[in-house]
Short mmCIF file of C-alpha atoms in Angstrom, two decimals:
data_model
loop_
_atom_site.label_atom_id
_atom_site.label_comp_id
_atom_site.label_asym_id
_atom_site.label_seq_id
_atom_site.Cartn_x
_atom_site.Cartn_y
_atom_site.Cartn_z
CA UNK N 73 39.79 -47.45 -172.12
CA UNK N 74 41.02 -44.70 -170.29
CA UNK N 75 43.16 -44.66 -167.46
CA UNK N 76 42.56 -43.59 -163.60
CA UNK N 77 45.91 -41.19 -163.99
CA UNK N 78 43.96 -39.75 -167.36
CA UNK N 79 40.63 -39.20 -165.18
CA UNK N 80 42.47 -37.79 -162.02
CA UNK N 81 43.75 -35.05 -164.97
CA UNK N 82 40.11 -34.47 -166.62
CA UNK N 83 38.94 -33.97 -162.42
CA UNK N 84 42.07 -31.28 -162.06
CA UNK N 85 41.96 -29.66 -165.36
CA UNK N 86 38.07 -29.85 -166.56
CA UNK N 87 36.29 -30.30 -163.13
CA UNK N 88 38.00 -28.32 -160.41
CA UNK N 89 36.09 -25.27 -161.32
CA UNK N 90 32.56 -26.62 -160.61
CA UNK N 91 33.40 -29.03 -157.59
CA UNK N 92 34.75 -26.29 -155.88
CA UNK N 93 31.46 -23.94 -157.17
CA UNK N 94 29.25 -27.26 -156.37
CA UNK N 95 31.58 -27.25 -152.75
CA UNK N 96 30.29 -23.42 -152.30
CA UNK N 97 26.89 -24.21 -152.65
CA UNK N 98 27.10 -27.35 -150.09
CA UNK N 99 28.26 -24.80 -147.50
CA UNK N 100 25.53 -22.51 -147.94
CA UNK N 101 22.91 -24.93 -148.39
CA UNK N 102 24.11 -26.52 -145.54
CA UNK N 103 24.35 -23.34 -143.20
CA UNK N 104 20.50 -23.04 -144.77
CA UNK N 105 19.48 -25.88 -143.13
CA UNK N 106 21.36 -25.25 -139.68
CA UNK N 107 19.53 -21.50 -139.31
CA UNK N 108 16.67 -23.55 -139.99
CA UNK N 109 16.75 -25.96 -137.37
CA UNK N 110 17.65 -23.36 -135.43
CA UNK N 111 14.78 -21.21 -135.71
CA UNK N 112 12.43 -23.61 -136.08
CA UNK N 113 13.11 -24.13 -132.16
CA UNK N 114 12.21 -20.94 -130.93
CA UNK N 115 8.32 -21.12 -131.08
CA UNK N 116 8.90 -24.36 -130.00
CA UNK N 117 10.55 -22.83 -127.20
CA UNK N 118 8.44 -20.34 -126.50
CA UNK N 119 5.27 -23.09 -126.50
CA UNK N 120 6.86 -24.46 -123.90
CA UNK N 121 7.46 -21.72 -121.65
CA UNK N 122 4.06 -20.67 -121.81
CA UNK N 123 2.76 -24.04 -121.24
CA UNK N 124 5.22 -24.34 -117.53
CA UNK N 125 3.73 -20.50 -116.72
CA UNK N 126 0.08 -22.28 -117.50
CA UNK N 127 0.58 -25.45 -115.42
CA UNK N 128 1.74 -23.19 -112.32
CA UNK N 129 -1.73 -21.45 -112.60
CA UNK N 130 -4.32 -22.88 -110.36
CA UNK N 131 -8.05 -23.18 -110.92
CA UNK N 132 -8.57 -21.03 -108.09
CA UNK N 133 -6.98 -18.13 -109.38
CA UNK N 134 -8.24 -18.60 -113.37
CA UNK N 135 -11.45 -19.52 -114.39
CA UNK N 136 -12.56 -22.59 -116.83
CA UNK N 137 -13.19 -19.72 -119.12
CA UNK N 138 -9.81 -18.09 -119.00
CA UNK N 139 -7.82 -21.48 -119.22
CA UNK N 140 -9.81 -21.77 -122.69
CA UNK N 141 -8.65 -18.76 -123.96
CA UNK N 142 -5.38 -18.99 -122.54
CA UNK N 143 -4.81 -22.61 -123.80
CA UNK N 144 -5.79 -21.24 -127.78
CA UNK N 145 -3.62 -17.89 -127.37
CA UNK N 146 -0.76 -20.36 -126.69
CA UNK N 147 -1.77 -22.39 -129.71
CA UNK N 148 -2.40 -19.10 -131.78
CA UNK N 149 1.09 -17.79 -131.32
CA UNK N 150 2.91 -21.27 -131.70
CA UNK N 151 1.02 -21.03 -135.00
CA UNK N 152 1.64 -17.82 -136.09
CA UNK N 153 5.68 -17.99 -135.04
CA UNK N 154 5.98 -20.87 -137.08
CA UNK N 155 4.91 -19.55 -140.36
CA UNK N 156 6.56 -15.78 -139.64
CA UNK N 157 9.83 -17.97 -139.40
CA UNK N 158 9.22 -20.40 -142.13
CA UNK N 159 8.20 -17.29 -144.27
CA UNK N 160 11.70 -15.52 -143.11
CA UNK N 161 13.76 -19.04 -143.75
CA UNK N 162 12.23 -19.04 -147.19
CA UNK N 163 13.02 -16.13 -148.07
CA UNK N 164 17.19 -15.97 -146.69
CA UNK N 165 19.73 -16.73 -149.20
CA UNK N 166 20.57 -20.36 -149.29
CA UNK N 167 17.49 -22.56 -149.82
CA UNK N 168 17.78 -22.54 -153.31
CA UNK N 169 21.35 -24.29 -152.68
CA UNK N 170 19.72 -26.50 -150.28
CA UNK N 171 17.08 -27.33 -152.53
CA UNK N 172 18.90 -27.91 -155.58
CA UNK N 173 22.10 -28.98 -154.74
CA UNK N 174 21.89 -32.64 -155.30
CA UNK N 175 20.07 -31.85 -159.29
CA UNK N 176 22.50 -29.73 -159.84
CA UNK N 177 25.18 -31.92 -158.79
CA UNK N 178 24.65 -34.71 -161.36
CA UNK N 179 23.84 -32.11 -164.07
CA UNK N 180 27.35 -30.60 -163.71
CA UNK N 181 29.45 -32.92 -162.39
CA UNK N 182 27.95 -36.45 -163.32
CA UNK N 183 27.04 -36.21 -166.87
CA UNK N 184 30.81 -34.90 -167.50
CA UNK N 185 32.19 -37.54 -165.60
CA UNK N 186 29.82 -40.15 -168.10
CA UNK N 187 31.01 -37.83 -171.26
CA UNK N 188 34.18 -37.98 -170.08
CA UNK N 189 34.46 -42.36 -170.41
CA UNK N 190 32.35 -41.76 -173.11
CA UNK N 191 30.40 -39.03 -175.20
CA UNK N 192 27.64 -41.91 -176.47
CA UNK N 193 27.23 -43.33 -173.42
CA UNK N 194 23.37 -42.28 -172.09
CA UNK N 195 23.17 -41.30 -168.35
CA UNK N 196 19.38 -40.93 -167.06
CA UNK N 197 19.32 -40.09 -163.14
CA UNK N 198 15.88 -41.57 -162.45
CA UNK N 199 16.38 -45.11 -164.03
CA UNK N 200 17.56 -48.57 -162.77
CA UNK N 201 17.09 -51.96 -163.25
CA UNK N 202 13.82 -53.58 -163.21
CA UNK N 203 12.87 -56.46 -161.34
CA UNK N 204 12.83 -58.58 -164.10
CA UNK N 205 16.47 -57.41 -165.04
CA UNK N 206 17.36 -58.51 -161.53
CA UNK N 207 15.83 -62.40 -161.40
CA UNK N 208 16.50 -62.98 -165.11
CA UNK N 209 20.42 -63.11 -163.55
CA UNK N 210 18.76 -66.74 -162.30
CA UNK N 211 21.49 -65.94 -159.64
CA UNK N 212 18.30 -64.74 -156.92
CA UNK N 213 15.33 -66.79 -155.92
CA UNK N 214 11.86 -65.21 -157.64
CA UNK N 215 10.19 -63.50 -154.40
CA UNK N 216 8.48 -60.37 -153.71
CA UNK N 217 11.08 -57.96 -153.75
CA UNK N 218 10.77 -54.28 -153.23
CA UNK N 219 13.41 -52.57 -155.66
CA UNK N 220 14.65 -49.35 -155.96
CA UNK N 221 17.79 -47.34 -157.45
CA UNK N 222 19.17 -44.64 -160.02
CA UNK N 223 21.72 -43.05 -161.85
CA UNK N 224 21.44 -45.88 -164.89
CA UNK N 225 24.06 -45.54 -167.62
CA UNK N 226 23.17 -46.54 -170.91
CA UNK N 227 25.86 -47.69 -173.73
CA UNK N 228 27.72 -50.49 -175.98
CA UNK N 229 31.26 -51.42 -176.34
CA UNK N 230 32.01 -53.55 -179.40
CA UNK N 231 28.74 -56.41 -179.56
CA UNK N 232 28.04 -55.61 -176.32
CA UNK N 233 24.80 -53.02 -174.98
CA UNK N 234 25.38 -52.53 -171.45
CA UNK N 235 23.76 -50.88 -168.26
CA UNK N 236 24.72 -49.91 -165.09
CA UNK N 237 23.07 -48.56 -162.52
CA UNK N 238 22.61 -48.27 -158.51
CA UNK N 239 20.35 -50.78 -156.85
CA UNK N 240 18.64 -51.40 -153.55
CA UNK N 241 16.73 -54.59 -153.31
CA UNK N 242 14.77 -55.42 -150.06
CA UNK N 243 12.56 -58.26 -149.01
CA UNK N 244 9.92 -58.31 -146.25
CA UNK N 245 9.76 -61.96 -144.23
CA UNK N 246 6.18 -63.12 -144.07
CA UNK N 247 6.93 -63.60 -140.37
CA UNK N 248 8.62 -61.07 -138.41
CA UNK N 249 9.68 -59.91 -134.94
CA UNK N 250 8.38 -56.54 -133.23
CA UNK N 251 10.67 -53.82 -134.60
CA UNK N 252 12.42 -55.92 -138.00
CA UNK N 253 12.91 -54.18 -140.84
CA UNK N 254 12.51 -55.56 -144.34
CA UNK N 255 16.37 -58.22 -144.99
CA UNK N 256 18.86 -56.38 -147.71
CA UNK N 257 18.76 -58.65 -151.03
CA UNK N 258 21.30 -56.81 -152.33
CA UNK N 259 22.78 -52.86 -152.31
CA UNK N 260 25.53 -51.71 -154.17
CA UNK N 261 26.32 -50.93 -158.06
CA UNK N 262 24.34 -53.37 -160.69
CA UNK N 263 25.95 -54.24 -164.44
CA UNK N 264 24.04 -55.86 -166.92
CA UNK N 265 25.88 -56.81 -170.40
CA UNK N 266 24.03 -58.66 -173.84
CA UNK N 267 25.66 -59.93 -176.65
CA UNK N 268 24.28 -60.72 -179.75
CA UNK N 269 25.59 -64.71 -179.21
CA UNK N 270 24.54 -67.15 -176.14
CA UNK N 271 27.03 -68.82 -173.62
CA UNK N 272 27.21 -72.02 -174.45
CA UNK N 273 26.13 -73.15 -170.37
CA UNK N 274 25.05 -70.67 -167.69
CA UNK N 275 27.43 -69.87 -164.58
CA UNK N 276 27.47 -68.52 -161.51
CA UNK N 277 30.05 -66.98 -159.20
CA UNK N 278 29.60 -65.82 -155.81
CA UNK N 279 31.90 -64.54 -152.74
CA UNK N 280 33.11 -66.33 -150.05
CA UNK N 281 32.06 -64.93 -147.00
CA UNK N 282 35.75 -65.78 -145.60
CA UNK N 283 37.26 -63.09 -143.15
CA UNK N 284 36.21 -60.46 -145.64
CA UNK N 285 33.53 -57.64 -143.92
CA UNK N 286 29.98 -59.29 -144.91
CA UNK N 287 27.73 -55.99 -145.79
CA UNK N 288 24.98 -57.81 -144.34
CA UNK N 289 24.09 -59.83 -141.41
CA UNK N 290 23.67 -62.71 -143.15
CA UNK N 291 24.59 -63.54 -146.56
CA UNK N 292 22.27 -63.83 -149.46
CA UNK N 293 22.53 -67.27 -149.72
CA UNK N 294 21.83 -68.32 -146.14
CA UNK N 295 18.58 -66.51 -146.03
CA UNK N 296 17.41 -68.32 -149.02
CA UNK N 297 17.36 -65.47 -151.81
CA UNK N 298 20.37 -67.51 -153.26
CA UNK N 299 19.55 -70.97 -153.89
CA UNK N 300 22.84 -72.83 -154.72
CA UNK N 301 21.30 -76.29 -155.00
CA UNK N 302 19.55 -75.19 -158.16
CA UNK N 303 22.56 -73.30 -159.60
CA UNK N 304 24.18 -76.51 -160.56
CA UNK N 305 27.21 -78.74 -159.82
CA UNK N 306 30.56 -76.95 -158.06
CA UNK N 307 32.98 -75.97 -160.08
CA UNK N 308 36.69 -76.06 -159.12
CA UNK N 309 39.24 -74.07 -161.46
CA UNK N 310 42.74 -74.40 -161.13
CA UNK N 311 43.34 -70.77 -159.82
CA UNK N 312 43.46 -71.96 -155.55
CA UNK N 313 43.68 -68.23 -155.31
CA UNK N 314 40.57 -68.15 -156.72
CA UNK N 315 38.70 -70.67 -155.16
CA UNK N 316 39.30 -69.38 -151.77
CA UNK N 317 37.62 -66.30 -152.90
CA UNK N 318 34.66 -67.32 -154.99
CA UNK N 319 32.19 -70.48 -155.06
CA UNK N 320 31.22 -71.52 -159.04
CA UNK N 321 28.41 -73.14 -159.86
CA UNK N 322 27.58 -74.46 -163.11
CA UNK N 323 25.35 -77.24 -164.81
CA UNK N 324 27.95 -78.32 -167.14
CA UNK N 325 31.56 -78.45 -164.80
CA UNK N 326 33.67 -78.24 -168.40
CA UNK N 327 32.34 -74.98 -170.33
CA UNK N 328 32.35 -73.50 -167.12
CA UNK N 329 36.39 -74.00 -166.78
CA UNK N 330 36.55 -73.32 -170.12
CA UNK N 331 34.67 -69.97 -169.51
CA UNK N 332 36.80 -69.08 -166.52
CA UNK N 333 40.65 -68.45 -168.48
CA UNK N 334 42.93 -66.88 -166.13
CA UNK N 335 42.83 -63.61 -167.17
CA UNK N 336 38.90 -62.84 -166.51
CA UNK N 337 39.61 -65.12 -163.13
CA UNK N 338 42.13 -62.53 -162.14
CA UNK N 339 39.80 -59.57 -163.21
CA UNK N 340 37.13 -60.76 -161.09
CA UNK N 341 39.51 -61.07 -158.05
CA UNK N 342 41.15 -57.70 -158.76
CA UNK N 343 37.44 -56.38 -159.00
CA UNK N 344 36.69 -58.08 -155.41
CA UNK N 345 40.35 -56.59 -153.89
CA UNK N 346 39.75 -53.51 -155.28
CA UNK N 347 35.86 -52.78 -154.12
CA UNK N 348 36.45 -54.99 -150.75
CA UNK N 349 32.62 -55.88 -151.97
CA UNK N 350 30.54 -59.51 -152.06
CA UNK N 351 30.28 -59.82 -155.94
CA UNK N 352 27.46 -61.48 -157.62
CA UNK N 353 28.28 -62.51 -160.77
CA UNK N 354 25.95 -64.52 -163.74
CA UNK N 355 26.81 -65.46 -167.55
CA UNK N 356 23.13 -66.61 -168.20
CA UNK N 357 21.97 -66.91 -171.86
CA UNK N 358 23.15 -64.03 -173.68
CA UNK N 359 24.04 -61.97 -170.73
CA UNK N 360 26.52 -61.59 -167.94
CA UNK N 361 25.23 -59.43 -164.62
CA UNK N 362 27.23 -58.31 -161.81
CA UNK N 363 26.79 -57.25 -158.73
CA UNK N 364 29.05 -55.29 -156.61
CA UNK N 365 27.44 -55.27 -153.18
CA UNK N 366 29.43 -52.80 -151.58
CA UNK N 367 25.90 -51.03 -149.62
CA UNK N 368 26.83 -47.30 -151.41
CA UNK N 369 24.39 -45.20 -154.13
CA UNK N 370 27.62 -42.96 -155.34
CA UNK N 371 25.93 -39.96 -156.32
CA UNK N 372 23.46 -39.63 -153.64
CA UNK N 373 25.91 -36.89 -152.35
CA UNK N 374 24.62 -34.84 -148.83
CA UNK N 375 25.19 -31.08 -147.48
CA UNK N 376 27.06 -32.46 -144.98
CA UNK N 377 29.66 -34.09 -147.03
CA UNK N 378 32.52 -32.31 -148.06
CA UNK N 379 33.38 -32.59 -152.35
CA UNK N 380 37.07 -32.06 -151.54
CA UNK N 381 37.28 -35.85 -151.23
CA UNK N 382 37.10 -36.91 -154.86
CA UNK N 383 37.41 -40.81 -153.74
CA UNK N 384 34.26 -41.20 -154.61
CA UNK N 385 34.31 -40.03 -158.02
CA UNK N 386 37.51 -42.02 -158.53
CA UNK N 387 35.62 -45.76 -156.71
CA UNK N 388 32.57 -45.15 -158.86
CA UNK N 389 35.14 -44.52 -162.29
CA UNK N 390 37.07 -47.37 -161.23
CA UNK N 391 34.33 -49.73 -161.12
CA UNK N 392 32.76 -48.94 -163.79
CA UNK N 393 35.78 -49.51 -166.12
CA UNK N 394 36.38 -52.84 -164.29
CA UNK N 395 33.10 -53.79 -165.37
CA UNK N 396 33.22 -53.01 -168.92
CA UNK N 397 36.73 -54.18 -169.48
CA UNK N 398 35.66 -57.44 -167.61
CA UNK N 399 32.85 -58.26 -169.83
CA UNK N 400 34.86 -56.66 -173.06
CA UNK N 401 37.76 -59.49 -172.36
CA UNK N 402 34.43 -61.96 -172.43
CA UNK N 403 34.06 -61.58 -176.61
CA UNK N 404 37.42 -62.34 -177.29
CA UNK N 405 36.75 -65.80 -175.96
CA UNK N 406 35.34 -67.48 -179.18
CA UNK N 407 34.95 -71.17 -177.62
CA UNK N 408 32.30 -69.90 -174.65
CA UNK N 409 29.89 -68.92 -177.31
CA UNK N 410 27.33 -70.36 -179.59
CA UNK N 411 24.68 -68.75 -182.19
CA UNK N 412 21.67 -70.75 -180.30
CA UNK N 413 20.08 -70.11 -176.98
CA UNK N 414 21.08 -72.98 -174.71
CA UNK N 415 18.21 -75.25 -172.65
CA UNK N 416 19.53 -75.27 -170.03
CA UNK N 417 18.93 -72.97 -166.79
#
């Protein structure tokens, strides 16, 4: 796996030319939009002013008649300054930056950035995890979620076929006040890894809430998308550092500290230090799923934000390796795994 010195180099050395081309385009898209914005306020202006001048009229001195005609002139040349503007706007240098900028963005910086960790990996923009993906973790209650995302990356390291992707999961209370929105499930960066042999019990690891920044209101757990009763008994490995981090939950107490050897307990808490994220994690059948739920879609990049900062490139690397050297450590452990699905959930 390569390391975050190697990928700051590949940014300098094979990058620098096109974030600073990508950067150029930003500024002119975004200058686009301001001119826009601006113009667009000048038949809005002049509406206005005509409108005052109307009010001030009286009915003795204009007839019903002429307050008709008056009334649809004023409509007539909002109309007509709009579209002269809009036809102006479309036509200045700049929109196509505006319009483009975030395709072209993960065309020529994304896709190098994924053939840069790795030339097989598959990258597809549109994609993410389905619902089915997301419950099948057995970490979240089944409910009527609304799910969205992108920017899924497709791949396999040693036994393992992997994805990983950006996820927004909502949920919409059945009973709600005036003005509530639909309560965050979960938001952040979603990993899903399969091997070709079963866990030999499920197990689930969660976050404290502790001191650490909650990014939500309430957790996951107290609004009843996380069920912990039916997750199994608590599990408490010898790691304290650990346990004031995460809650385990498992239905058989001695796989699951046989599962949790101190090296992938101090990947998972160097994952949690490193993100400052709630993690969500689930080795369920033949698959382990995390969640890093640190409320960010990486690539969803804006015209108003500068690419000078490369942090983000460097977070979104960072976790991704974590992720896949996490779950890589996972094979080498020979006594969590068996050739048969287990029964129990």
């Amino acid at each position: 796996m390569k390391t975050l010195e190697e990928f700051e180099v590949f940014l300098d050395q094979q990058l620098s030319h096109e974030l600073l081309a990508m950067e150029q385009q930003r500024i002119a898209g975004r200058n686009w939009m301001r001119w826009m914005w601006a113009a667009s306020l000048i038949p809005f202006g002049v509406f206005i002013f005509f409108l005052i001048r109307f009010s001030r009229e009286t009915t003795a001195n204009m007839g019903a008649g002429n307050q008709v005609f008056l009334i649809a002139g004023i409509v007539l040349l909002f109309t007509l300054g709009s579209y002269v503007i809009r036809y102006f706007m479309m036509r200045r240098k700049g929109m196509d930056n505006a319009v483009d900028f975030q395709h072209d963005f993960k065309n020529r910086i994304v896709k190098p950035v994924i053939g840069f960790i790795n030339p097989a990996y598959t990258y597809q923009p549109l994609n993410y995890a389905s619902y089915e993906e997301f419950t099948e973790s057995g970490l979240f209650a089944k409910k009527d979620y609304r799910i969205s995302g992108n920017d899924q990356v497709y791949g396999k390291i040693g036994d393992m076929n992997f994805q990983f992707c950006d996820l927004q999961v909502w949920h919409m209370p059945l009973v709600t006040v005036r003005g509530q929105g639909p309560d965050t499930v979960f938001y952040g960066s979603y990993f899903i890894g399969q091997f070709p042999r079963y866990f030999s019990t499920p197990v689930y690891i969660l976050s404290r809430s502790g001191n650490m920044e909650n990014l939500f209101s309430s957790s996951a757990a107290d609004s009843g998308f996380i069920q912990t009763w039916d997750l199994g008994k608590k599990v408490l490995p010898a790691d304290a550092a650990f346990n004031k981090l995460f809650m385990v939950y498992s239905p058989d107490t001695n796989e699951a500290q046989q599962m949790l050897t101190p090296l992938l307990m101090g990947k998972i808490i160097q994952l949690q230090e490193r993100s400052g994220a709630k993690l969500f994690i689930s080795f369920r059948h033949n698959r382990i799923y995390i969640g890093i739920g640190h409320g960010m879609d990486y690539f969803e990049t804006t015209l108003h934000k500068s690419l000078h900062d490369r942090q983000m490139l460097k977070n979104f690397y960072l976790d991704f390796v974590s992720l896949l050297q996490l779950a890589e450590d996972l094979q080498g452990n020979r006594g969590i795994w068996t050739t048969n699905a287990f029964s129990r959930s």
